[in-house]
CSV table of C-alpha atoms in Angstrom, one decimal:
chain,number,residue,atom,x,y,z
A,1,MET,CA,88.7,135.1,149.1
A,2,ALA,CA,91.6,133.4,147.8
A,3,LYS,CA,90.7,130.0,145.9
A,4,ARG,CA,91.2,126.7,147.8
A,5,ALA,CA,94.1,125.0,146.0
A,6,LYS,CA,93.0,121.5,145.0
A,7,PRO,CA,94.6,118.5,146.4
A,8,ALA,CA,97.3,116.9,144.4
A,9,ALA,CA,96.2,114.1,142.4
A,10,LYS,CA,97.3,110.6,144.2
A,11,ARG,CA,100.1,109.0,142.1
A,12,PRO,CA,99.8,105.1,141.6
A,13,ALA,CA,101.6,103.2,144.2
A,14,ALA,CA,105.1,102.2,143.0
A,15,ILE,CA,105.4,98.7,142.2
A,16,LYS,CA,107.6,96.8,144.3
A,17,LEU,CA,109.4,93.6,142.9
A,18,PRO,CA,110.1,90.8,145.5
A,19,ARG,CA,113.5,90.4,146.2
A,20,VAL,CA,115.3,87.8,144.5
A,21,ALA,CA,118.3,86.1,146.3
A,22,ALA,CA,121.5,85.3,144.6
A,23,GLY,CA,121.1,81.9,143.0
A,24,GLU,CA,117.5,81.4,143.3
A,25,LEU,CA,117.0,81.8,140.1
A,26,LYS,CA,119.5,79.7,137.8
A,27,THR,CA,118.6,79.0,134.0
A,28,LEU,CA,117.1,81.2,131.2
A,29,LEU,CA,113.8,79.3,132.0
A,30,ASP,CA,113.8,80.3,135.5
A,31,PHE,CA,114.0,83.8,134.8
A,32,VAL,CA,111.4,83.9,131.8
A,33,ARG,CA,108.9,82.6,134.5
A,34,TYR,CA,109.9,84.9,136.8
A,35,ALA,CA,109.4,87.7,134.2
A,36,THR,CA,106.4,86.1,133.0
A,37,SER,CA,104.9,86.4,136.6
A,38,ARG,CA,105.9,89.7,137.2
A,39,PHE,CA,104.5,91.0,133.8
A,40,ILE,CA,101.1,89.6,134.5
A,41,GLU,CA,100.9,91.1,138.1
A,42,ALA,CA,101.7,94.5,136.7
A,43,ARG,CA,99.1,94.1,133.8
A,44,LEU,CA,101.4,95.3,131.1
A,45,VAL,CA,100.2,95.5,127.9
A,46,PHE,CA,102.2,93.5,124.8
A,47,ALA,CA,101.7,95.1,121.5
A,48,HIS,CA,105.1,95.7,120.3
A,49,GLY,CA,106.4,92.7,118.5
A,50,THR,CA,105.5,90.4,121.2
A,51,THR,CA,101.9,89.1,121.8
A,52,ASP,CA,101.8,87.7,125.5
A,53,PRO,CA,104.1,87.8,128.7
A,54,VAL,CA,105.7,84.6,127.7
A,55,ALA,CA,107.1,85.8,124.6
A,56,GLU,CA,108.0,89.0,126.0
A,57,ALA,CA,109.9,87.6,128.7
A,58,ALA,CA,111.8,85.3,126.5
A,59,PHE,CA,112.7,88.3,124.1
A,60,LEU,CA,114.1,90.5,127.1
A,61,VAL,CA,116.1,87.5,128.4
A,62,CYS,CA,117.7,86.6,125.3
A,63,GLU,CA,118.4,90.3,124.4
A,64,THR,CA,120.3,90.6,127.7
A,65,LEU,CA,122.2,87.5,127.0
A,66,HIS,CA,123.0,88.5,123.2
A,67,LEU,CA,121.1,85.7,122.1
A,68,HIS,CA,118.9,85.4,119.0
A,69,PRO,CA,115.3,84.6,120.1
A,70,ASP,CA,115.3,81.3,118.1
A,71,GLN,CA,118.4,80.2,120.4
A,72,PHE,CA,116.0,80.5,123.4
A,73,GLU,CA,115.0,76.5,123.2
A,74,THR,CA,118.7,75.6,122.7
A,75,PHE,CA,120.0,77.3,126.0
A,76,ALA,CA,116.6,77.3,128.1
A,77,MET,CA,118.5,75.2,130.9
A,78,ALA,CA,121.8,76.8,130.8
A,79,ARG,CA,122.7,78.5,134.0
A,80,VAL,CA,123.3,82.3,133.8
A,81,THR,CA,126.4,84.1,135.7
A,82,THR,CA,125.8,86.4,138.7
A,83,ASN,CA,126.4,89.6,136.5
A,84,GLU,CA,124.0,88.3,133.8
A,85,ALA,CA,121.5,87.5,136.3
A,86,LYS,CA,121.7,91.0,137.7
A,87,ALA,CA,121.3,92.5,134.1
A,88,ILE,CA,118.4,90.4,133.4
A,89,LEU,CA,116.4,91.3,136.8
A,90,ASP,CA,117.2,94.9,136.0
A,91,VAL,CA,115.7,94.9,132.5
A,92,ILE,CA,112.6,92.8,134.0
A,93,ALA,CA,112.2,95.5,136.9
A,94,ARG,CA,112.5,98.6,134.1
A,95,ARG,CA,109.9,96.9,131.9
A,96,VAL,CA,107.4,96.8,135.1
A,97,THR,CA,107.9,100.3,136.4
A,98,SER,CA,108.5,102.3,133.5
A,99,ARG,CA,106.1,100.4,131.2
A,100,LYS,CA,108.0,101.4,128.4
A,101,PRO,CA,108.0,98.9,125.2
A,102,ALA,CA,110.4,96.2,125.7
A,103,ALA,CA,111.9,97.2,122.4
A,104,TYR,CA,113.0,100.7,124.0
A,105,LEU,CA,114.7,99.0,126.9
A,106,VAL,CA,117.0,97.0,124.5
A,107,ASN,CA,117.0,99.1,121.4
A,108,LYS,CA,116.1,96.2,119.1
A,109,ILE,CA,112.9,94.7,117.6
A,110,TYR,CA,112.5,91.8,115.3
A,111,MET,CA,110.6,91.6,112.1
A,112,ARG,CA,110.7,88.6,110.0
A,113,GLY,CA,113.4,87.1,111.9
A,114,LEU,CA,115.7,90.1,111.1
A,115,PRO,CA,116.8,92.4,114.1
A,116,PHE,CA,116.5,96.3,113.5
A,117,TYR,CA,117.4,99.3,115.8
A,118,VAL,CA,114.7,101.3,117.4
A,119,ASP,CA,114.4,103.9,120.3
A,120,GLU,CA,111.8,106.4,121.5
A,121,ARG,CA,112.3,108.7,118.3
A,122,THR,CA,110.3,106.5,116.1
A,123,ILE,CA,107.2,104.0,116.6
A,124,VAL,CA,108.1,100.5,117.5
A,125,PRO,CA,107.5,98.4,114.3
A,126,ARG,CA,104.9,95.9,114.4
A,127,SER,CA,103.4,95.8,110.8
A,128,PHE,CA,101.6,93.0,109.2
A,129,ILE,CA,103.0,94.0,105.7
A,130,GLY,CA,106.2,92.2,106.0
A,131,GLU,CA,104.6,88.6,106.4
A,132,LEU,CA,102.4,89.7,103.3
A,133,LEU,CA,105.5,90.7,101.4
A,134,ASP,CA,106.7,87.1,101.8
A,135,SER,CA,103.1,85.5,101.3
A,136,HIS,CA,101.7,87.3,98.5
A,137,PHE,CA,104.7,88.9,96.5
A,138,GLY,CA,106.5,85.7,95.7
A,139,GLY,CA,105.5,85.3,92.0
A,140,GLU,CA,103.5,82.7,90.3
A,141,ASP,CA,105.0,79.8,92.7
A,142,ASP,CA,103.9,81.6,95.8
A,143,GLU,CA,103.0,79.3,98.4
A,144,ALA,CA,99.8,81.4,99.1
A,145,GLY,CA,98.5,80.5,95.9
A,146,GLY,CA,97.5,84.0,95.4
A,147,SER,CA,100.7,86.2,94.0
A,148,LEU,CA,99.8,89.5,93.7
A,149,ILE,CA,102.5,90.1,91.0
A,150,GLU,CA,103.9,87.8,88.5
A,151,ASP,CA,107.7,88.0,89.1
A,152,PRO,CA,109.2,89.9,92.2
A,153,ALA,CA,112.4,90.5,89.8
A,154,ASP,CA,110.2,92.8,87.5
A,155,VAL,CA,109.5,95.3,90.4
A,156,GLU,CA,112.0,98.1,89.8
A,157,SER,CA,110.5,100.8,92.0
A,158,VAL,CA,109.0,100.8,95.5
A,159,LEU,CA,107.8,103.5,98.0
A,160,ASP,CA,107.3,103.3,101.5
A,161,LEU,CA,105.2,105.6,102.9
A,162,CYS,CA,105.5,106.8,106.6
A,163,THR,CA,108.7,104.6,107.0
A,164,GLY,CA,109.1,105.4,110.5
A,165,SER,CA,112.5,103.1,111.5
A,166,GLY,CA,112.6,101.9,107.9
A,167,CYS,CA,112.0,98.4,108.4
A,168,LEU,CA,109.4,97.8,105.6
A,169,ALA,CA,111.5,99.2,103.0
A,170,ILE,CA,114.6,97.0,104.2
A,171,LEU,CA,112.1,94.1,104.1
A,172,ALA,CA,111.1,95.1,100.6
A,173,SER,CA,114.6,95.3,99.4
A,174,ARG,CA,115.1,91.4,100.3
A,175,ASN,CA,111.8,90.6,98.6
A,176,PHE,CA,112.4,92.9,95.1
A,177,PRO,CA,116.0,92.2,94.3
A,178,ASN,CA,116.2,94.7,91.3
A,179,ALA,CA,114.1,97.6,93.0
A,180,ALA,CA,115.0,101.0,93.8
A,181,ILE,CA,113.3,101.7,97.1
A,182,ASP,CA,112.3,105.4,98.1
A,183,ALA,CA,111.1,105.9,101.9
A,184,VAL,CA,109.2,109.1,103.2
A,185,ASP,CA,108.5,110.1,106.6
A,186,LEU,CA,107.6,113.3,108.1
A,187,SER,CA,109.5,113.1,111.3
A,188,LYS,CA,113.4,114.0,111.1
A,189,ASP,CA,114.0,111.9,114.1
A,190,ALA,CA,112.4,108.6,112.7
A,191,LEU,CA,114.4,109.2,109.8
A,192,ALA,CA,117.6,109.3,111.7
A,193,VAL,CA,116.5,105.9,113.0
A,194,ALA,CA,115.7,104.7,109.5
A,195,ALA,CA,119.2,105.8,108.1
A,196,ARG,CA,120.9,103.7,111.0
A,197,ASN,CA,118.8,100.5,110.0
A,198,VAL,CA,119.6,101.2,106.2
A,199,ALA,CA,123.3,101.6,107.0
A,200,ASP,CA,123.1,98.6,109.2
A,201,TYR,CA,122.2,96.5,106.2
A,202,GLY,CA,124.3,98.2,104.0
A,203,LEU,CA,121.4,99.5,101.6
A,204,GLU,CA,122.4,102.9,101.0
A,205,ASP,CA,122.6,102.5,97.6
A,206,ARG,CA,119.1,100.9,97.2
A,207,ILE,CA,117.2,102.9,99.6
A,208,THR,CA,116.7,106.7,99.7
A,209,LEU,CA,115.1,108.1,102.5
A,210,HIS,CA,113.1,111.3,102.2
A,211,ARG,CA,111.7,113.8,104.7
A,212,GLY,CA,108.2,115.2,103.8
A,213,ASP,CA,104.5,114.9,103.8
A,214,LEU,CA,103.4,111.7,101.8
A,215,PHE,CA,104.3,112.2,98.2
A,216,GLY,CA,105.4,115.8,98.4
A,217,PRO,CA,109.2,115.2,98.0
A,218,LEU,CA,108.7,112.9,94.8
A,219,GLU,CA,107.9,115.3,92.2
A,220,GLY,CA,105.2,113.2,90.1
A,221,ARG,CA,107.5,110.0,90.3
A,222,ARG,CA,105.9,106.9,89.8
A,223,PHE,CA,106.3,103.4,91.5
A,224,ASP,CA,105.5,99.6,90.6
A,225,LEU,CA,104.4,99.2,94.3
A,226,ILE,CA,103.3,101.4,97.2
A,227,ILE,CA,103.6,100.1,100.7
A,228,SER,CA,102.2,102.1,103.7
A,229,ASN,CA,101.8,101.5,107.3
A,230,PRO,CA,100.4,105.1,108.2
A,231,PRO,CA,98.9,106.6,111.5
A,232,TYR,CA,95.4,105.3,111.6
A,233,VAL,CA,94.1,105.3,115.2
A,234,ASP,CA,90.9,107.1,115.6
A,235,ALA,CA,90.1,109.8,118.3
A,236,GLN,CA,88.6,107.2,120.7
A,237,GLY,CA,91.5,104.9,120.2
A,238,MET,CA,93.7,107.7,120.6
A,239,ALA,CA,92.2,108.5,124.2
A,240,ASP,CA,92.6,104.7,125.0
A,241,LEU,CA,96.1,104.2,124.3
A,242,PRO,CA,97.7,102.4,127.1
A,243,ARG,CA,100.9,103.7,128.8
A,244,GLU,CA,103.3,101.6,126.7
A,245,CYS,CA,101.9,103.0,123.6
A,246,ARG,CA,102.0,106.5,125.0
A,247,ALA,CA,105.8,106.1,125.2
A,248,GLU,CA,105.8,105.9,121.5
A,249,PRO,CA,105.5,109.3,119.2
A,250,LYS,CA,102.1,110.5,119.0
A,251,LEU,CA,102.6,111.4,115.4
A,252,ALA,CA,102.9,107.8,114.3
A,253,PHE,CA,99.6,106.8,115.7
A,254,ASP,CA,96.9,109.8,115.2
A,255,GLY,CA,94.9,109.3,112.2
A,256,GLY,CA,92.1,111.8,113.2
A,257,ALA,CA,88.7,111.3,114.3
A,258,ASP,CA,87.8,108.2,112.2
A,259,GLY,CA,91.3,107.1,111.8
A,260,LEU,CA,91.5,107.8,108.0
A,261,ASP,CA,92.9,111.1,107.8
A,262,ILE,CA,96.3,110.0,106.2
A,263,VAL,CA,94.8,107.1,104.4
A,264,ARG,CA,92.4,109.0,102.5
A,265,ARG,CA,95.3,111.2,101.3
A,266,ILE,CA,97.0,108.2,100.1
A,267,LEU,CA,94.4,106.6,98.2
A,268,ASP,CA,93.2,110.0,96.7
A,269,GLU,CA,96.9,110.6,95.5
A,270,ALA,CA,98.2,107.0,95.0
A,271,LYS,CA,97.2,106.6,91.3
A,272,ARG,CA,99.2,109.6,90.3
A,273,HIS,CA,102.2,107.6,91.8
A,274,LEU,CA,101.5,104.3,90.3
A,275,THR,CA,102.6,102.8,87.3
A,276,PRO,CA,100.0,101.1,85.2
A,277,GLN,CA,100.4,97.8,86.3
A,278,GLY,CA,101.4,98.9,90.1
A,279,GLY,CA,99.2,98.8,93.4
A,280,LEU,CA,99.0,99.9,96.6
A,281,LEU,CA,99.4,97.7,99.8
A,282,CYS,CA,98.2,99.7,102.8
A,283,GLU,CA,97.5,98.6,106.5
A,284,ILE,CA,94.5,100.4,108.5
A,285,GLY,CA,94.1,98.4,111.4
A,286,ARG,CA,90.5,98.3,112.6
A,287,CYS,CA,89.3,101.0,110.1
A,288,ARG,CA,88.0,98.7,107.7
A,289,PRO,CA,84.2,99.4,108.3
A,290,ALA,CA,84.7,103.0,108.0
A,291,LEU,CA,87.1,103.0,105.1
A,292,GLU,CA,84.4,101.0,102.8
A,293,ALA,CA,81.7,103.0,104.1
A,294,ALA,CA,84.0,106.2,102.8
A,295,TYR,CA,85.1,104.4,99.5
A,296,PRO,CA,82.1,102.0,98.5
A,297,GLN,CA,83.3,102.0,94.7
A,298,LEU,CA,86.8,100.7,95.6
A,299,PRO,CA,87.3,97.0,94.9
A,300,LEU,CA,89.5,96.9,98.0
A,301,LEU,CA,91.3,93.2,98.3
A,302,TRP,CA,91.5,92.3,102.1
A,303,LEU,CA,94.4,90.2,103.0
A,304,GLU,CA,94.9,87.9,106.1
A,305,THR,CA,98.1,86.9,108.0
A,306,GLU,CA,98.7,84.7,110.8
A,307,ASP,CA,97.7,87.3,113.3
A,308,SER,CA,95.1,89.8,111.5
A,309,ASP,CA,91.7,89.5,109.4
A,310,GLY,CA,90.7,92.4,107.3
A,311,GLU,CA,93.7,95.0,108.5
A,312,VAL,CA,95.6,95.2,105.4
A,313,PHE,CA,94.1,96.0,101.8
A,314,TRP,CA,95.6,95.8,98.4
A,315,ILE,CA,94.3,97.8,95.4
A,316,GLY,CA,95.6,97.7,91.8
A,317,ALA,CA,96.2,101.1,89.7
A,318,ALA,CA,93.8,100.3,87.3
A,319,ASP,CA,91.1,100.0,90.0
A,320,LEU,CA,91.8,103.4,91.7
């Protein structure tokens, strides 16, 4: 007998946004309130440069109106035109119905106040390392009181592993004015996005992009500083990724069973690519317990940021 066909899986009901009559929403603040309500109603996930529905709503409204996010308060009570209102409502609807990260909808993300181009070819950058470059690598007068280097001007070479869209390499170029920077990624698509960002900032003479597997393209070279935000999501985390994150390249997330497949390789090979006074700055998310169990002998220094505790470590070349 022929096997009975399984009933088709039910698709989730399409989300219908309430109708908004012309002129009902007037100011930027009105649209942010409306978007916030829709985002909460749809149970969106915020992990791509904004951490809550209000911040994401303000980001999308500002980007649609070609305003920097810092300008929102200045124009919060300004009215929008009819065409602007339609564009804002459209991007709000696309965020809710597609569940794509907001950065993909407007092809932009901000890190440390600087805009970067981004699209589906690369992960949406959201690293804590940018903040740490400012807070812990400013030299002896560092406001954080714990600079990990004596003088940023003495850093002559920086390596950014798993560079993605190139944001950290570009931020490093600002923190270390005399450094030549190499940036490596396995993804040809991600490097195309990185090349666009490097060109946008006019840094082609300082940042060299390489396609390859970690240290593979570097032929034994050594660096004063290695930074990396590698894939570090473990198997359970991969299974639990929200829809927003599933829109991003899997390659940028998957760190193997315990999340440390790439991190182990970086730690095991880094010493051969660091100058004697150099060091490694690496982000690993929530993998600290697994990493400390795997490398109990390493004196890892765990660094804090405004929104993280124990997700980024530093280790000097001499301790590797």
